[in-house]
Every structure is written in structure tokens, then in C-alpha cells.
Amino acid sequence: MHQPPREQAARSERAGRTNPASPRATGSTIPVYASAARQRWPQLLAGKRVPVLCRTGAWLVILGLLQGFCFLLLCPLVEEALPVSFAARSLPAVFPWLTQFAWTTRFPFLVSLISRVPWFDLRAGSPVAAANLCLVVFFLTFMLLFWAASVCRRTARGLQGRSLHLLLALLWLFALGFGVLFVFLPGGVSQDALLSGLYGRLILVYHVNPYLASPALLVHDPVYQALPPGSFASPLSGPLWLDLTVPLAWLARGEPVLTLLAFRATGLCLHLLNGLLIWSILTRLKPEMRLASTLLYAWNPAILLLGIGEMRVDLAVIFFLLLAIFLLQRSSLLIGWVCLLLTALIDPFCLLLLPLFLSVIAREMRMRSHGHHLLWWLALLLLTALVIVLAYAPYWSGLGAGGIALRLRGTFWPDATNSSLLAALNILPFTSWSPAAWLLTPHHWLLWPALVVGILLLIGIWIVNTLEPVLLFGSWIFLALAILWPTGSPWFILLPLTLSLAGSNRRTACLAHLLTIGSLVAYCLALRSDQWSGQALITIGLPTLIWGWTLFFFSTWQIAHHRNEETELVPSGKRTGISRPSWPSRPAAWLAHRASARADQGNTLRYSDPSI
């Protein structure tokens, strides 16, 4: 493309920025020379697409096989680290072929070689050595994951739709293979799969409200007998999850092993569907990042382990949330709002996302005709009330509004601290100071997450008018909860990690991935059964500190690099002048400008990519 002399173009046009013109002002007579990246996606020539596709596919196959080999190494280590768990005791007995993957018994020379390092001495039969080796394997899988994502980011932007779909099929097949490995994973920390199956049996067999059931009713139940003594607890999830456990409990027929496999297989199906939804969302949001972000989700060891191997409600929440975003992108506002309500009826923390999405829906309705606004909002209110009533109606007897309020209070107002930053701060020496001791009590500490989440919600409601900032603010809200909430858990990171990948914000995804590594460190500490109160300083504080300093140095380098570029662009002897900054009171116009630029890029991609 012919480039004009630097003296002929305005400074703002050379920098890629334009100032909003007044309605009666005429357009500039200076031609705007846009960059090639803005006008059209860099597409490869037809003769070069096949070699690039083959090279990318070959790299993904090699890295996928290496990651699968690491997962095979992980299976017997989890079993040896926690041999008393139900999965470690029952799955190898029911499926004898699982012992073929036990390399710790089949290759004694390899075990003796690794055991030369005292931290990895597997010959002593200590679960600590197996947990330490699990941590090393997790780090290797993350290195392979980021390597594969960089391969996708470098080469996939120049490929067309059919080639990208072939790579997506390859990612999906590897994700299916990885998921099957974790379905039969012989070991685990959480008993939530068996507990969820027990809740389904309480409804299906005993016809009892799980929120009000007592362990005395379940003494002779086979699923209850498979649980460790004293592990039964009233469900903390919403009523919709209890409804979803009923068909799975019916399929399991009271067999504990089938119950475990049914919930893990459900987690695998949800995981694969979530990967496809992330691909579809990014196809319209950021097409250049869809392959890398889908891989970062589908091959992520934390999501595979915590979502499938330790099946909980998180993958179901992620599925309905991604489905809601997918529907809102396609202007299905009512159905998308129903899916958002379903996420809140599974996990009450998702109530924090409803104001952000409701703001986007309200702005979308303003662009439509004004004749049916009142009827549409009335239908939305009636549909919301209907969904809530239908969800709580089977459990209302004996529970009532007071019981629901009490459970919501237990969710948003915890009384204990465990594996959290608050628990780590309580062991530091300055807690003897009375103001610090007052602040570090659980109920007073809740002021910090409430303040941070409240500020993010207010700014988000004020700013958002498209789904991209909603994903950004939603991921930051749940990242703040994962860092500051008094009760810590490795599962807290799954939802913000998925939101950051669906929004494809690199800085947010970087913090989410660092905290994900920290969550796997916490999981390995749980395998060692020697958790200590200050572990959050390593699993939460250290990743946040690394991210903050990395962001500081990277931003400093960017500012210096940008100033050098501006110095080169400004001709000698010319005054640059001072440009007026944008007004902070009009964020909607600023975001609308970004959305229109994103839409222009999407349109050019559709013209060059026939699959969209």
C-alpha cells in the first residue's frame, strides 16, 4: 500500500486515532491511510495455506501427545497420594485395565531413578513424594499448554475457515481423549460427585428435601456408605443443581462407582460443549484469538482435573453462562436472560453478574422500536418470577423464605476461614495489633471483597454497552472473590478463567492463569494432607504479586516504546501541540467507538473468511 508523507497526515491519523466530529462538521479532506491489519485480516496465499495448516497440525499433534503422556503419568500419582479415596479404592478393582497405566509398579528402574531426589522418593510409599511429583507434572503440562497456544496464535490468523475448522476438530479430539482419562482417574480429593448423587437419591428414592435431610435416614444407603464418615453435609448449591442430579442418580441405580462415572461423564460432555461455545463466542468477538483461547480452555489441566476428575457444579455454571452469552450475541434476549437465571439458581454468586448483563440488555432494547418496550419488560419480569418459582417450588415445603434467606446468608456471609488469604494473614506477627485483629476477623474482612466487587459493579454498569466489557468486568469480579474471599478453594478459579478466555483479554487471562497454577499447588497440598494456614501466601499472594510486577514492567516498556515511536513520527521543526483528552463522563461513546471498530474488523473477516 502506498504510504503518504508524514507531513501530509495528521498526528491523530498516523497514530491510528480519530477525534469525534460535530454533527454539522464536514469530513476531513485529508485521505485516511489505514493499516493493512485494520482493512483486512492477513490471509495466506492458496499455495501456502496447506503447508502452514500441516505444520500447525503437526505441532498440535506432537504437543497434544506429550500432554497426554503427562496425564498418563499423573494417574497413578494421584492414586498413590490419596489411596483412601473412594475412586482410588474402587475404580482399579472394577476396571483392572487401569493397572496397565500404573508406571510406578511396572517400571521399577524408573522409580528408583526418580527416587534419588529426596522430594520424589516413591519407594518409601509416602503420599508426600507422589504429591510433589504431581506438582512437577502439572508444571510440565502448563508449559506444553502455553507452547501449543503460542503455535495457534502465530499461525492460525492467516488461515481460512475450513482450515480453522480442521484444527478445531483436532483440538476437540484431543480434549475428548484427555477427558476420558480424567473420567477414569483413580483418585481424588473431593467427594462432591458422590454427595451430588446422594442428593439425587434423596429426591428420587427417599422423597426427602435434601436441604432438610439428616444422615440418620441414609445409614443403609450404598452411596452414603461409600462416603467417608461425617462427610455428609447439606447442599450449598441452588435448587437447579439438585434437579440435575435426579436423572444421574436414576442412571446410577444406587451403585457408587456408576454414580461417580455418571457425574464425571456429565462433566466431560459439559467441558466439550463449553469449548465449542467459547469458539462460537470468539468468532464474533475476537476471531483472531478463537483457536488459541479454545485450546487454553479445552486442554487446560486445571479444568480437566477440577472440572471432570473432581466433578462439581462449576462446569454446569460455566455452560449456562456461556450459553447465555452465545444467545445474547444472536439477539435472543429472553432466552439468554433465562440461562443467566439458571446460573444464579445453581451458584448464588452468579447473582453478581445479573446487573451487568441487564445493563447490556437495556441498552440493546433502546436501539429497537419503542412500541413494545413496556410489554417486553413486563414479559421479562413475569418470566423471571416464573423461573424462580418453578425452581424453588419442589423444595419450598419445610424450607420457606426464611430457609432460603438463611442459605444465601451462609453463602455470602461465611463464618469460617480456610485456605484463604485471610487465613494466611492471621498467622503473621502484626495480628497482635488490635486494629489489625479487628480487621482480620471474617465478618470484618468481608468489607474488602464487598467494597471491591461493589466498585467493579458500579463502574461496569456505568460503562458496559456490549458483551466484551461485561466479560471483562465479570472475570474481574470473580478474580477479586478468588483472591479476597475468606474461604478459599481451588474451584473458585474455574469461572473467572473461563470468562477471561471468552473475553480474550490478555492481561486478565494472565492473572487467571497464574492463579490457576496456584490452585493446582493448593490441590497438591491437599493431596499431601498437610495443609497449613499460610499456604494462600504461595497459592494466591505470590501469583498476584508476580502478575502485578510483570504488568508494571511491561507497561513501562510499552510507554517508553510508544514515546520512541511518537518521536520518530513527529517531523523535526514541527510543534506537536497538546491534544484534549477524552471526557471521563462519556464512557458509552468511547466503548461504542471500540465496538464499531471491532465490528468493522469482523465484517472484513467475513468477507475474507467464508465460514463466518
CSV table of C-alpha atoms in Angstrom, one decimal, residues 376-534:
chain,number,residue,atom,x,y,z
A,376,TRP,CA,-41.1,-6.7,26.7
A,377,TRP,CA,-40.0,-5.6,30.2
A,378,LEU,CA,-43.3,-6.9,31.6
A,379,ALA,CA,-42.6,-10.3,29.9
A,380,LEU,CA,-39.1,-10.3,31.3
A,381,LEU,CA,-40.3,-9.7,34.9
A,382,LEU,CA,-43.0,-12.4,34.5
A,383,LEU,CA,-40.6,-14.9,33.1
A,384,THR,CA,-38.1,-14.2,35.9
A,385,ALA,CA,-40.7,-14.8,38.5
A,386,LEU,CA,-41.9,-18.0,36.8
A,387,VAL,CA,-38.4,-19.4,36.6
A,388,ILE,CA,-37.6,-18.7,40.3
A,389,VAL,CA,-41.0,-20.1,41.4
A,390,LEU,CA,-40.6,-23.3,39.4
A,391,ALA,CA,-37.1,-23.8,40.6
A,392,TYR,CA,-37.9,-23.4,44.4
A,393,ALA,CA,-41.4,-25.0,44.3
A,394,PRO,CA,-40.2,-28.6,44.9
A,395,TYR,CA,-38.1,-27.6,47.9
A,396,TRP,CA,-40.4,-24.9,49.5
A,397,SER,CA,-42.1,-27.3,51.9
A,398,GLY,CA,-40.3,-27.1,55.2
A,399,LEU,CA,-37.8,-24.6,53.8
A,400,GLY,CA,-39.8,-21.4,53.1
A,401,ALA,CA,-38.4,-17.9,52.5
A,402,GLY,CA,-36.6,-18.0,55.8
A,403,GLY,CA,-34.6,-21.1,54.9
A,404,ILE,CA,-33.7,-19.7,51.5
A,405,ALA,CA,-32.5,-16.4,53.1
A,406,LEU,CA,-30.5,-18.4,55.7
A,407,ARG,CA,-28.8,-20.4,52.9
A,408,LEU,CA,-28.0,-17.2,51.0
A,409,ARG,CA,-26.6,-15.7,54.1
A,410,GLY,CA,-24.4,-18.8,54.6
A,411,THR,CA,-23.1,-18.3,51.0
A,412,PHE,CA,-22.4,-14.6,51.2
A,413,TRP,CA,-21.6,-14.3,54.9
A,414,PRO,CA,-19.3,-17.2,55.9
A,415,ASP,CA,-18.3,-17.8,59.5
A,416,ALA,CA,-15.0,-19.7,59.0
A,417,THR,CA,-11.7,-19.2,57.1
A,418,ASN,CA,-9.8,-21.9,55.4
A,419,SER,CA,-7.1,-21.9,52.7
A,420,SER,CA,-7.6,-18.2,52.0
A,421,LEU,CA,-5.6,-15.0,52.1
A,422,LEU,CA,-7.4,-14.1,55.4
A,423,ALA,CA,-6.2,-17.3,57.0
A,424,ALA,CA,-2.7,-16.6,55.8
A,425,LEU,CA,-2.7,-13.1,57.2
A,426,ASN,CA,-3.9,-14.3,60.6
A,427,ILE,CA,-0.6,-16.1,61.2
A,428,LEU,CA,1.6,-13.1,60.6
A,429,PRO,CA,3.1,-11.2,63.6
A,430,PHE,CA,1.1,-7.9,63.2
A,431,THR,CA,-2.2,-9.6,64.1
A,432,SER,CA,-1.4,-8.8,67.7
A,433,TRP,CA,-2.1,-5.2,66.9
A,434,SER,CA,-5.8,-4.6,67.9
A,435,PRO,CA,-6.9,-2.7,64.7
A,436,ALA,CA,-5.4,-5.5,62.6
A,437,ALA,CA,-7.0,-8.2,64.7
A,438,TRP,CA,-10.4,-6.4,64.3
A,439,LEU,CA,-10.0,-6.2,60.6
A,440,LEU,CA,-8.9,-9.8,60.2
A,441,THR,CA,-12.0,-11.3,61.7
A,442,PRO,CA,-14.1,-13.0,59.0
A,443,HIS,CA,-17.1,-10.7,59.2
A,444,HIS,CA,-15.0,-7.5,59.2
A,445,TRP,CA,-12.7,-8.8,56.4
A,446,LEU,CA,-15.8,-9.2,54.2
A,447,LEU,CA,-15.8,-5.4,53.8
A,448,TRP,CA,-12.9,-5.6,51.5
A,449,PRO,CA,-14.4,-8.0,48.9
A,450,ALA,CA,-17.7,-6.2,49.2
A,451,LEU,CA,-16.0,-2.9,48.5
A,452,VAL,CA,-14.0,-4.2,45.6
A,453,VAL,CA,-16.9,-6.0,44.0
A,454,GLY,CA,-19.3,-3.1,44.6
A,455,ILE,CA,-16.9,-0.7,42.8
A,456,LEU,CA,-16.5,-3.0,39.9
A,457,LEU,CA,-20.2,-3.4,39.6
A,458,LEU,CA,-20.9,0.3,39.7
A,459,ILE,CA,-18.2,1.1,37.1
A,460,GLY,CA,-19.3,-1.9,35.0
A,461,ILE,CA,-23.0,-0.8,35.0
A,462,TRP,CA,-21.9,2.7,34.0
A,463,ILE,CA,-19.5,1.7,31.2
A,464,VAL,CA,-20.7,-1.5,29.6
A,465,ASN,CA,-22.8,-1.5,26.5
A,466,THR,CA,-21.5,-4.6,24.7
A,467,LEU,CA,-20.7,-8.1,25.8
A,468,GLU,CA,-16.9,-7.6,25.7
A,469,PRO,CA,-16.7,-5.3,28.7
A,470,VAL,CA,-19.3,-7.5,30.5
A,471,LEU,CA,-16.9,-10.5,30.2
A,472,LEU,CA,-14.0,-8.3,31.4
A,473,PHE,CA,-15.8,-7.0,34.5
A,474,GLY,CA,-17.3,-10.4,35.2
A,475,SER,CA,-13.9,-12.0,35.2
A,476,TRP,CA,-12.5,-9.3,37.5
A,477,ILE,CA,-15.4,-9.7,39.9
A,478,PHE,CA,-14.8,-13.4,40.3
A,479,LEU,CA,-11.0,-12.9,40.4
A,480,ALA,CA,-11.5,-10.5,43.3
A,481,LEU,CA,-13.6,-13.1,45.0
A,482,ALA,CA,-11.0,-15.8,44.4
A,483,ILE,CA,-8.3,-13.6,46.0
A,484,LEU,CA,-10.2,-11.9,48.8
A,485,TRP,CA,-12.9,-14.4,49.9
A,486,PRO,CA,-12.5,-15.7,53.4
A,487,THR,CA,-13.0,-19.4,52.4
A,488,GLY,CA,-10.6,-20.4,49.7
A,489,SER,CA,-11.0,-23.3,47.2
A,490,PRO,CA,-9.1,-24.4,44.1
A,491,TRP,CA,-12.5,-24.5,42.3
A,492,PHE,CA,-13.0,-20.7,42.6
A,493,ILE,CA,-10.7,-20.0,39.7
A,494,LEU,CA,-12.6,-22.0,37.0
A,495,LEU,CA,-15.3,-19.4,36.3
A,496,PRO,CA,-13.0,-16.3,36.1
A,497,LEU,CA,-10.6,-18.3,34.0
A,498,THR,CA,-13.3,-19.2,31.5
A,499,LEU,CA,-14.7,-15.7,31.4
A,500,SER,CA,-11.2,-14.3,30.7
A,501,LEU,CA,-10.7,-16.7,27.9
A,502,ALA,CA,-14.1,-16.0,26.4
A,503,GLY,CA,-13.4,-12.3,26.6
A,504,SER,CA,-9.8,-12.9,25.4
A,505,ASN,CA,-8.3,-10.1,27.5
A,506,ARG,CA,-4.6,-11.0,27.7
A,507,ARG,CA,-3.8,-9.2,31.0
A,508,THR,CA,-6.8,-10.6,32.8
A,509,ALA,CA,-6.2,-14.1,31.3
A,510,CYS,CA,-2.5,-13.8,32.5
A,511,LEU,CA,-3.7,-13.3,36.1
A,512,ALA,CA,-6.3,-16.0,35.8
A,513,HIS,CA,-3.7,-18.5,34.6
A,514,LEU,CA,-1.2,-17.6,37.4
A,515,LEU,CA,-4.0,-18.1,39.9
A,516,THR,CA,-4.9,-21.4,38.2
A,517,ILE,CA,-1.3,-22.6,38.7
A,518,GLY,CA,-1.7,-21.6,42.3
A,519,SER,CA,-4.9,-23.5,42.6
A,520,LEU,CA,-3.1,-26.7,41.4
A,521,VAL,CA,-0.5,-26.0,44.0
A,522,ALA,CA,-3.3,-25.9,46.6
A,523,TYR,CA,-4.7,-29.2,45.2
A,524,CYS,CA,-1.3,-30.9,45.6
A,525,LEU,CA,-1.0,-29.6,49.1
A,526,ALA,CA,-4.5,-31.2,49.7
A,527,LEU,CA,-3.1,-34.5,48.3
A,528,ARG,CA,-0.3,-34.3,50.9
A,529,SER,CA,-2.8,-33.9,53.7
A,530,ASP,CA,-0.6,-31.4,55.4
A,531,GLN,CA,-2.3,-28.1,54.6
A,532,TRP,CA,-1.0,-25.1,56.6
A,533,SER,CA,-2.7,-21.9,57.3
A,534,GLY,CA,-0.3,-19.7,55.3
